[in-house]
Amino acid sequence: MDLRVRKGEFITLIGPSGCGKSTLLKIVAGLDMMQDWFEGYACDGFNIMPPVLPGDLDDFVNTVIPVLQERGLFRTEYSGTTLREHLGLTRPEPGHFRREVHQGAADVI
């Protein structure tokens, strides 16, 4: 479904019982609340766990993620090729962990 409603406009959803009218409204209301929390620094992200896998996850990815991307709330591409790059972390120097473990052992002894 592609639905665009400008600020100040009103719409009416018409359809038979069970066709998804209420579900659509709950999704839109939920996205607005998520956006308000995110932009108000009440959270820095969300963990989503659909009740039925894989179907509900597919629905979420195919319907909700594009709306979040359109609102600028979800990335459209990754910034690097590794998890470390995605998180903006620098690469440790060679031998960093070995020195850290050795120092930790010396502290214990």
Short mmCIF file of N, CA, C and O in Angstrom, two decimals:
data_model
loop_
_atom_site.label_atom_id
_atom_site.label_comp_id
_atom_site.label_asym_id
_atom_site.label_seq_id
_atom_site.Cartn_x
_atom_site.Cartn_y
_atom_site.Cartn_z
N MET A 1 0.85 -1.16 0.00
CA MET A 1 0.00 0.00 0.00
C MET A 1 0.89 1.23 0.00
O MET A 1 1.88 1.29 0.72
N ASP A 2 0.56 2.21 -0.78
CA ASP A 2 1.27 3.48 -0.81
C ASP A 2 0.27 4.55 -0.42
O ASP A 2 -0.70 4.79 -1.13
N LEU A 3 0.48 5.16 0.74
CA LEU A 3 -0.47 6.14 1.27
C LEU A 3 0.30 7.38 1.67
O LEU A 3 1.24 7.30 2.46
N ARG A 4 -0.07 8.50 1.12
CA ARG A 4 0.57 9.77 1.48
C ARG A 4 -0.52 10.74 1.92
O ARG A 4 -1.45 11.02 1.17
N VAL A 5 -0.37 11.23 3.13
CA VAL A 5 -1.32 12.17 3.69
C VAL A 5 -0.54 13.38 4.17
O VAL A 5 0.37 13.25 4.99
N ARG A 6 -0.86 14.53 3.63
CA ARG A 6 -0.17 15.75 4.03
C ARG A 6 -0.74 16.25 5.34
O ARG A 6 -1.87 15.95 5.71
N LYS A 7 0.08 17.01 6.05
CA LYS A 7 -0.33 17.58 7.32
C LYS A 7 -1.62 18.38 7.13
O LYS A 7 -1.75 19.16 6.20
N GLY A 8 -2.60 18.14 8.00
CA GLY A 8 -3.87 18.85 7.93
C GLY A 8 -4.93 18.14 7.10
O GLY A 8 -6.09 18.50 7.14
N GLU A 9 -4.53 17.12 6.33
CA GLU A 9 -5.49 16.36 5.53
C GLU A 9 -6.14 15.28 6.38
O GLU A 9 -5.56 14.80 7.35
N PHE A 10 -7.33 14.89 6.00
CA PHE A 10 -8.04 13.78 6.64
C PHE A 10 -8.32 12.73 5.60
O PHE A 10 -8.57 13.04 4.44
N ILE A 11 -8.27 11.48 6.01
CA ILE A 11 -8.59 10.39 5.09
C ILE A 11 -9.60 9.46 5.75
O ILE A 11 -9.78 9.48 6.97
N THR A 12 -10.24 8.66 4.95
CA THR A 12 -11.16 7.64 5.43
C THR A 12 -10.73 6.32 4.83
O THR A 12 -10.50 6.22 3.63
N LEU A 13 -10.61 5.30 5.67
CA LEU A 13 -10.29 3.96 5.20
C LEU A 13 -11.58 3.15 5.17
O LEU A 13 -12.26 3.03 6.18
N ILE A 14 -11.91 2.62 4.02
CA ILE A 14 -13.13 1.85 3.85
C ILE A 14 -12.77 0.46 3.35
O ILE A 14 -11.93 0.32 2.45
N GLY A 15 -13.36 -0.54 3.95
CA GLY A 15 -13.12 -1.91 3.52
C GLY A 15 -13.85 -2.87 4.42
O GLY A 15 -14.32 -2.51 5.49
N PRO A 16 -13.94 -4.12 4.00
CA PRO A 16 -14.65 -5.11 4.79
C PRO A 16 -13.89 -5.44 6.08
O PRO A 16 -12.69 -5.18 6.19
N SER A 17 -14.60 -5.99 7.03
CA SER A 17 -14.00 -6.41 8.29
C SER A 17 -12.85 -7.38 8.02
O SER A 17 -12.96 -8.29 7.21
N GLY A 18 -11.73 -7.14 8.70
CA GLY A 18 -10.59 -8.03 8.57
C GLY A 18 -9.64 -7.71 7.44
O GLY A 18 -8.70 -8.46 7.19
N CYS A 19 -9.86 -6.62 6.73
CA CYS A 19 -8.99 -6.31 5.58
C CYS A 19 -7.72 -5.57 5.96
O CYS A 19 -6.85 -5.38 5.12
N GLY A 20 -7.58 -5.12 7.22
CA GLY A 20 -6.35 -4.49 7.65
C GLY A 20 -6.44 -3.00 7.94
O GLY A 20 -5.41 -2.35 8.15
N LYS A 21 -7.64 -2.44 8.00
CA LYS A 21 -7.77 -1.00 8.27
C LYS A 21 -7.19 -0.63 9.63
O LYS A 21 -6.38 0.28 9.74
N SER A 22 -7.60 -1.35 10.66
CA SER A 22 -7.12 -1.06 12.02
C SER A 22 -5.63 -1.33 12.14
O SER A 22 -4.90 -0.57 12.79
N THR A 23 -5.15 -2.38 11.52
CA THR A 23 -3.73 -2.70 11.56
C THR A 23 -2.91 -1.58 10.95
O THR A 23 -1.88 -1.17 11.50
N LEU A 24 -3.35 -1.05 9.82
CA LEU A 24 -2.65 0.05 9.16
C LEU A 24 -2.59 1.27 10.09
O LEU A 24 -1.54 1.89 10.25
N LEU A 25 -3.70 1.60 10.72
CA LEU A 25 -3.72 2.76 11.61
C LEU A 25 -2.81 2.56 12.81
O LEU A 25 -2.13 3.48 13.25
N LYS A 26 -2.76 1.34 13.35
CA LYS A 26 -1.88 1.06 14.49
C LYS A 26 -0.41 1.17 14.07
O LYS A 26 0.42 1.66 14.83
N ILE A 27 -0.09 0.72 12.87
CA ILE A 27 1.29 0.82 12.37
C ILE A 27 1.69 2.29 12.23
O ILE A 27 2.75 2.71 12.69
N VAL A 28 0.82 3.08 11.62
CA VAL A 28 1.12 4.50 11.42
C VAL A 28 1.28 5.20 12.77
O VAL A 28 2.24 5.94 12.99
N ALA A 29 0.36 4.93 13.70
CA ALA A 29 0.45 5.55 15.03
C ALA A 29 1.71 5.10 15.74
O ALA A 29 2.39 5.90 16.40
N GLY A 30 2.05 3.83 15.63
CA GLY A 30 3.26 3.32 16.26
C GLY A 30 4.52 3.94 15.68
O GLY A 30 5.46 4.26 16.41
N LEU A 31 4.55 4.13 14.36
CA LEU A 31 5.72 4.74 13.73
C LEU A 31 5.87 6.19 14.18
O LEU A 31 6.98 6.65 14.42
N ASP A 32 4.76 6.90 14.29
CA ASP A 32 4.83 8.28 14.76
C ASP A 32 5.38 8.35 16.18
O ASP A 32 6.21 9.19 16.49
N MET A 33 4.94 7.43 17.04
CA MET A 33 5.42 7.39 18.42
C MET A 33 6.91 7.04 18.45
O MET A 33 7.69 7.66 19.17
N MET A 34 7.32 6.05 17.64
CA MET A 34 8.73 5.68 17.58
C MET A 34 9.57 6.86 17.12
O MET A 34 10.65 7.12 17.67
N GLN A 35 9.09 7.58 16.12
CA GLN A 35 9.83 8.73 15.61
C GLN A 35 9.93 9.81 16.69
O GLN A 35 11.00 10.40 16.88
N ASP A 36 8.84 10.08 17.40
CA ASP A 36 8.88 11.08 18.47
C ASP A 36 9.89 10.71 19.55
O ASP A 36 10.65 11.55 20.02
N TRP A 37 9.89 9.44 19.97
CA TRP A 37 10.84 9.00 20.99
C TRP A 37 12.27 9.13 20.49
O TRP A 37 13.14 9.62 21.20
N PHE A 38 12.51 8.70 19.26
CA PHE A 38 13.86 8.73 18.70
C PHE A 38 14.36 10.17 18.58
O PHE A 38 15.47 10.49 19.00
N GLU A 39 13.54 11.04 18.00
CA GLU A 39 13.95 12.43 17.80
C GLU A 39 14.01 13.20 19.11
O GLU A 39 14.74 14.18 19.21
N GLY A 40 13.28 12.75 20.13
CA GLY A 40 13.31 13.40 21.44
C GLY A 40 14.37 12.81 22.36
O GLY A 40 14.40 13.12 23.55
N TYR A 41 15.23 11.95 21.81
CA TYR A 41 16.31 11.30 22.56
C TYR A 41 15.79 10.46 23.72
O TYR A 41 16.49 10.26 24.71
N ALA A 42 14.56 9.99 23.61
CA ALA A 42 14.03 9.08 24.63
C ALA A 42 14.54 7.66 24.40
O ALA A 42 14.41 6.81 25.27
N CYS A 43 15.11 7.42 23.23
CA CYS A 43 15.68 6.12 22.92
C CYS A 43 16.70 6.31 21.81
O CYS A 43 16.72 7.33 21.14
N ASP A 44 17.52 5.29 21.60
CA ASP A 44 18.49 5.38 20.50
C ASP A 44 18.26 4.27 19.48
O ASP A 44 19.04 4.08 18.57
N GLY A 45 17.16 3.53 19.64
CA GLY A 45 16.83 2.47 18.70
C GLY A 45 15.76 1.56 19.28
O GLY A 45 15.30 1.78 20.40
N PHE A 46 15.36 0.58 18.52
CA PHE A 46 14.32 -0.35 18.94
C PHE A 46 14.71 -1.76 18.58
O PHE A 46 15.33 -2.00 17.54
N ASN A 47 14.35 -2.70 19.42
CA ASN A 47 14.48 -4.12 19.11
C ASN A 47 13.10 -4.61 18.73
O ASN A 47 12.17 -4.51 19.53
N ILE A 48 12.96 -5.13 17.54
CA ILE A 48 11.67 -5.58 17.03
C ILE A 48 11.64 -7.10 17.04
O ILE A 48 12.53 -7.75 16.52
N MET A 49 10.60 -7.67 17.62
CA MET A 49 10.42 -9.12 17.63
C MET A 49 9.00 -9.43 17.16
O MET A 49 8.05 -9.35 17.93
N PRO A 50 8.85 -9.75 15.87
CA PRO A 50 7.52 -10.08 15.35
C PRO A 50 6.98 -11.34 16.02
O PRO A 50 7.74 -12.24 16.37
N PRO A 51 5.65 -11.42 16.22
CA PRO A 51 5.07 -12.58 16.89
C PRO A 51 5.16 -13.87 16.09
O PRO A 51 5.20 -14.95 16.66
N VAL A 52 5.19 -13.77 14.76
CA VAL A 52 5.25 -14.97 13.92
C VAL A 52 6.41 -14.82 12.95
O VAL A 52 6.52 -13.82 12.24
N LEU A 53 7.30 -15.80 12.95
CA LEU A 53 8.43 -15.78 12.03
C LEU A 53 8.27 -16.88 11.00
O LEU A 53 7.76 -17.94 11.33
N PRO A 54 8.68 -16.73 9.77
CA PRO A 54 9.33 -15.55 9.21
C PRO A 54 8.34 -14.55 8.61
O PRO A 54 8.72 -13.45 8.27
N GLY A 55 7.07 -14.91 8.51
CA GLY A 55 6.10 -14.08 7.81
C GLY A 55 5.99 -12.65 8.31
O GLY A 55 6.03 -11.70 7.53
N ASP A 56 5.85 -12.47 9.63
CA ASP A 56 5.71 -11.12 10.17
C ASP A 56 6.98 -10.30 10.02
O ASP A 56 6.93 -9.09 9.84
N LEU A 57 8.13 -10.96 10.09
CA LEU A 57 9.40 -10.26 9.88
C LEU A 57 9.47 -9.76 8.43
O LEU A 57 9.85 -8.61 8.18
N ASP A 58 9.07 -10.60 7.49
CA ASP A 58 9.05 -10.19 6.08
C ASP A 58 8.11 -8.99 5.90
O ASP A 58 8.45 -8.03 5.20
N ASP A 59 6.93 -9.04 6.52
CA ASP A 59 5.98 -7.93 6.43
C ASP A 59 6.60 -6.65 6.98
O ASP A 59 6.46 -5.57 6.40
N PHE A 60 7.28 -6.76 8.13
CA PHE A 60 7.90 -5.59 8.75
C PHE A 60 8.97 -5.01 7.83
O PHE A 60 9.01 -3.80 7.59
N VAL A 61 9.83 -5.87 7.33
CA VAL A 61 10.92 -5.41 6.46
C VAL A 61 10.39 -4.77 5.18
O VAL A 61 10.90 -3.76 4.73
N ASN A 62 9.33 -5.35 4.63
CA ASN A 62 8.81 -4.86 3.35
C ASN A 62 7.85 -3.68 3.46
O ASN A 62 7.63 -2.98 2.48
N THR A 63 7.29 -3.45 4.65
CA THR A 63 6.32 -2.36 4.78
C THR A 63 6.77 -1.25 5.72
O THR A 63 6.59 -0.08 5.43
N VAL A 64 7.35 -1.60 6.85
CA VAL A 64 7.70 -0.59 7.85
C VAL A 64 9.07 0.02 7.58
O VAL A 64 9.23 1.25 7.65
N ILE A 65 10.06 -0.79 7.26
CA ILE A 65 11.42 -0.27 7.02
C ILE A 65 11.43 0.80 5.92
O ILE A 65 12.05 1.85 6.10
N PRO A 66 10.74 0.61 4.79
CA PRO A 66 10.74 1.68 3.78
C PRO A 66 10.18 3.00 4.30
O PRO A 66 10.67 4.08 3.94
N VAL A 67 9.18 2.94 5.18
CA VAL A 67 8.62 4.17 5.75
C VAL A 67 9.64 4.82 6.68
O VAL A 67 9.84 6.04 6.64
N LEU A 68 10.32 4.03 7.50
CA LEU A 68 11.36 4.57 8.38
C LEU A 68 12.50 5.18 7.56
O LEU A 68 13.03 6.23 7.92
N GLN A 69 12.85 4.54 6.44
CA GLN A 69 13.90 5.09 5.58
C GLN A 69 13.45 6.41 4.96
O GLN A 69 14.22 7.37 4.89
N GLU A 70 12.20 6.46 4.53
CA GLU A 70 11.68 7.69 3.93
C GLU A 70 11.69 8.84 4.94
O GLU A 70 11.93 9.99 4.58
N ARG A 71 11.47 8.52 6.20
CA ARG A 71 11.49 9.54 7.26
C ARG A 71 12.90 9.86 7.73
O ARG A 71 13.10 10.71 8.59
N GLY A 72 13.89 9.16 7.19
CA GLY A 72 15.27 9.39 7.57
C GLY A 72 15.64 8.77 8.91
O GLY A 72 16.61 9.16 9.55
N LEU A 73 14.87 7.77 9.35
CA LEU A 73 15.09 7.14 10.65
C LEU A 73 15.81 5.81 10.56
O LEU A 73 16.16 5.22 11.58
N PHE A 74 16.01 5.29 9.36
CA PHE A 74 16.68 4.00 9.19
C PHE A 74 17.59 4.11 7.97
O PHE A 74 17.21 4.67 6.95
N ARG A 75 18.79 3.56 8.10
CA ARG A 75 19.78 3.68 7.03
C ARG A 75 19.26 3.05 5.72
O ARG A 75 18.49 2.10 5.74
N THR A 76 19.75 3.58 4.63
CA THR A 76 19.43 3.01 3.32
C THR A 76 20.61 2.20 2.79
O THR A 76 20.46 1.46 1.83
N GLU A 77 21.78 2.38 3.41
CA GLU A 77 22.96 1.60 3.04
C GLU A 77 23.92 1.60 4.21
O GLU A 77 23.83 2.42 5.12
N TYR A 78 24.84 0.65 4.20
CA TYR A 78 25.84 0.57 5.25
C TYR A 78 27.01 1.48 4.93
O TYR A 78 27.31 1.75 3.77
N SER A 79 27.69 1.94 5.98
CA SER A 79 28.80 2.88 5.79
C SER A 79 30.13 2.19 5.56
O SER A 79 31.10 2.83 5.20
N GLY A 80 30.22 0.90 5.78
CA GLY A 80 31.47 0.18 5.60
C GLY A 80 31.21 -1.26 5.22
O GLY A 80 30.09 -1.63 4.88
N THR A 81 32.25 -2.07 5.32
CA THR A 81 32.10 -3.47 4.94
C THR A 81 32.19 -4.42 6.13
O THR A 81 32.01 -5.61 5.97
N THR A 82 32.48 -3.87 7.33
CA THR A 82 32.57 -4.71 8.53
C THR A 82 31.70 -4.10 9.62
O THR A 82 31.34 -2.92 9.57
N LEU A 83 31.38 -4.90 10.64
CA LEU A 83 30.60 -4.39 11.78
C LEU A 83 31.35 -3.25 12.45
O LEU A 83 30.76 -2.22 12.80
N ARG A 84 32.67 -3.40 12.59
CA ARG A 84 33.48 -2.34 13.21
C ARG A 84 33.32 -1.03 12.43
O ARG A 84 33.13 0.03 13.03
N GLU A 85 33.35 -1.08 11.11
CA GLU A 85 33.18 0.13 10.30
C GLU A 85 31.76 0.68 10.41
O GLU A 85 31.57 1.90 10.48
N HIS A 86 30.76 -0.19 10.46
CA HIS A 86 29.37 0.27 10.60
C HIS A 86 29.18 1.03 11.90
O HIS A 86 28.41 1.99 11.96
N LEU A 87 29.88 0.59 12.95
CA LEU A 87 29.75 1.22 14.25
C LEU A 87 30.69 2.41 14.43
O LEU A 87 30.65 3.09 15.46
N GLY A 88 31.52 2.67 13.43
CA GLY A 88 32.43 3.82 13.49
C GLY A 88 33.60 3.62 14.44
O GLY A 88 34.14 4.58 14.97
N LEU A 89 33.99 2.37 14.67
CA LEU A 89 35.09 2.07 15.57
C LEU A 89 36.40 1.98 14.80
O LEU A 89 36.43 1.50 13.68
N THR A 90 37.48 2.43 15.45
CA THR A 90 38.79 2.33 14.81
C THR A 90 39.33 0.92 14.96
O THR A 90 38.97 0.20 15.89
N ARG A 91 40.21 0.56 14.06
CA ARG A 91 40.81 -0.77 14.11
C ARG A 91 41.95 -0.75 15.13
O ARG A 91 42.80 0.14 15.10
N PRO A 92 41.98 -1.72 16.06
CA PRO A 92 43.07 -1.74 17.06
C PRO A 92 44.41 -2.04 16.40
O PRO A 92 44.48 -2.67 15.36
N GLU A 93 45.46 -1.58 17.05
CA GLU A 93 46.81 -1.82 16.55
C GLU A 93 47.13 -3.31 16.64
O GLU A 93 46.63 -3.99 17.53
N PRO A 94 48.00 -3.82 15.75
CA PRO A 94 48.40 -5.23 15.85
C PRO A 94 49.02 -5.50 17.22
O PRO A 94 49.80 -4.71 17.73
N GLY A 95 48.65 -6.60 17.84
CA GLY A 95 49.18 -6.98 19.14
C GLY A 95 48.48 -6.34 20.31
O GLY A 95 48.82 -6.60 21.46
N HIS A 96 47.48 -5.49 20.07
CA HIS A 96 46.78 -4.77 21.14
C HIS A 96 46.19 -5.73 22.17
O HIS A 96 46.40 -5.57 23.37
N PHE A 97 45.50 -6.73 21.72
CA PHE A 97 44.84 -7.65 22.64
C PHE A 97 45.85 -8.50 23.39
O PHE A 97 45.67 -8.80 24.56
N ARG A 98 46.93 -8.90 22.73
CA ARG A 98 47.96 -9.71 23.38
C ARG A 98 48.58 -8.91 24.52
O ARG A 98 48.78 -9.42 25.62
N ARG A 99 48.90 -7.62 24.30
CA ARG A 99 49.48 -6.78 25.35
C ARG A 99 48.50 -6.60 26.50
O ARG A 99 48.87 -6.64 27.66
N GLU A 100 47.21 -6.44 26.16
CA GLU A 100 46.19 -6.23 27.18
C GLU A 100 46.05 -7.47 28.07
O GLU A 100 45.98 -7.38 29.29
N VAL A 101 46.05 -8.66 27.48
CA VAL A 101 45.95 -9.90 28.24
C VAL A 101 47.19 -10.08 29.11
O VAL A 101 47.11 -10.44 30.28
N HIS A 102 48.38 -9.81 28.53
CA HIS A 102 49.62 -9.95 29.28
C HIS A 102 49.62 -9.00 30.48
O HIS A 102 49.98 -9.38 31.60
N GLN A 103 49.21 -7.76 30.29
CA GLN A 103 49.17 -6.77 31.38
C GLN A 103 48.17 -7.21 32.44
O GLN A 103 48.44 -7.12 33.62
N GLY A 104 47.02 -7.74 32.02
CA GLY A 104 46.01 -8.21 32.97
C GLY A 104 46.54 -9.36 33.81
O GLY A 104 46.29 -9.44 35.02
N ALA A 105 47.29 -10.24 33.22
CA ALA A 105 47.88 -11.37 33.96
C ALA A 105 48.90 -10.86 34.96
O ALA A 105 48.99 -11.36 36.09
N ALA A 106 49.69 -9.86 34.59
CA ALA A 106 50.69 -9.31 35.50
C ALA A 106 50.02 -8.65 36.70
O ALA A 106 50.53 -8.71 37.82
N ASP A 107 48.87 -8.04 36.49
CA ASP A 107 48.13 -7.40 37.60
C ASP A 107 47.62 -8.42 38.60
O ASP A 107 47.51 -8.15 39.78
N VAL A 108 47.30 -9.61 38.13
CA VAL A 108 46.75 -10.66 39.00
C VAL A 108 47.84 -11.28 39.85
O VAL A 108 47.65 -11.62 41.01
N ILE A 109 49.03 -11.41 39.27
CA ILE A 109 50.14 -12.09 39.97
C ILE A 109 50.69 -11.25 41.03
O ILE A 109 50.82 -10.42 41.56
#
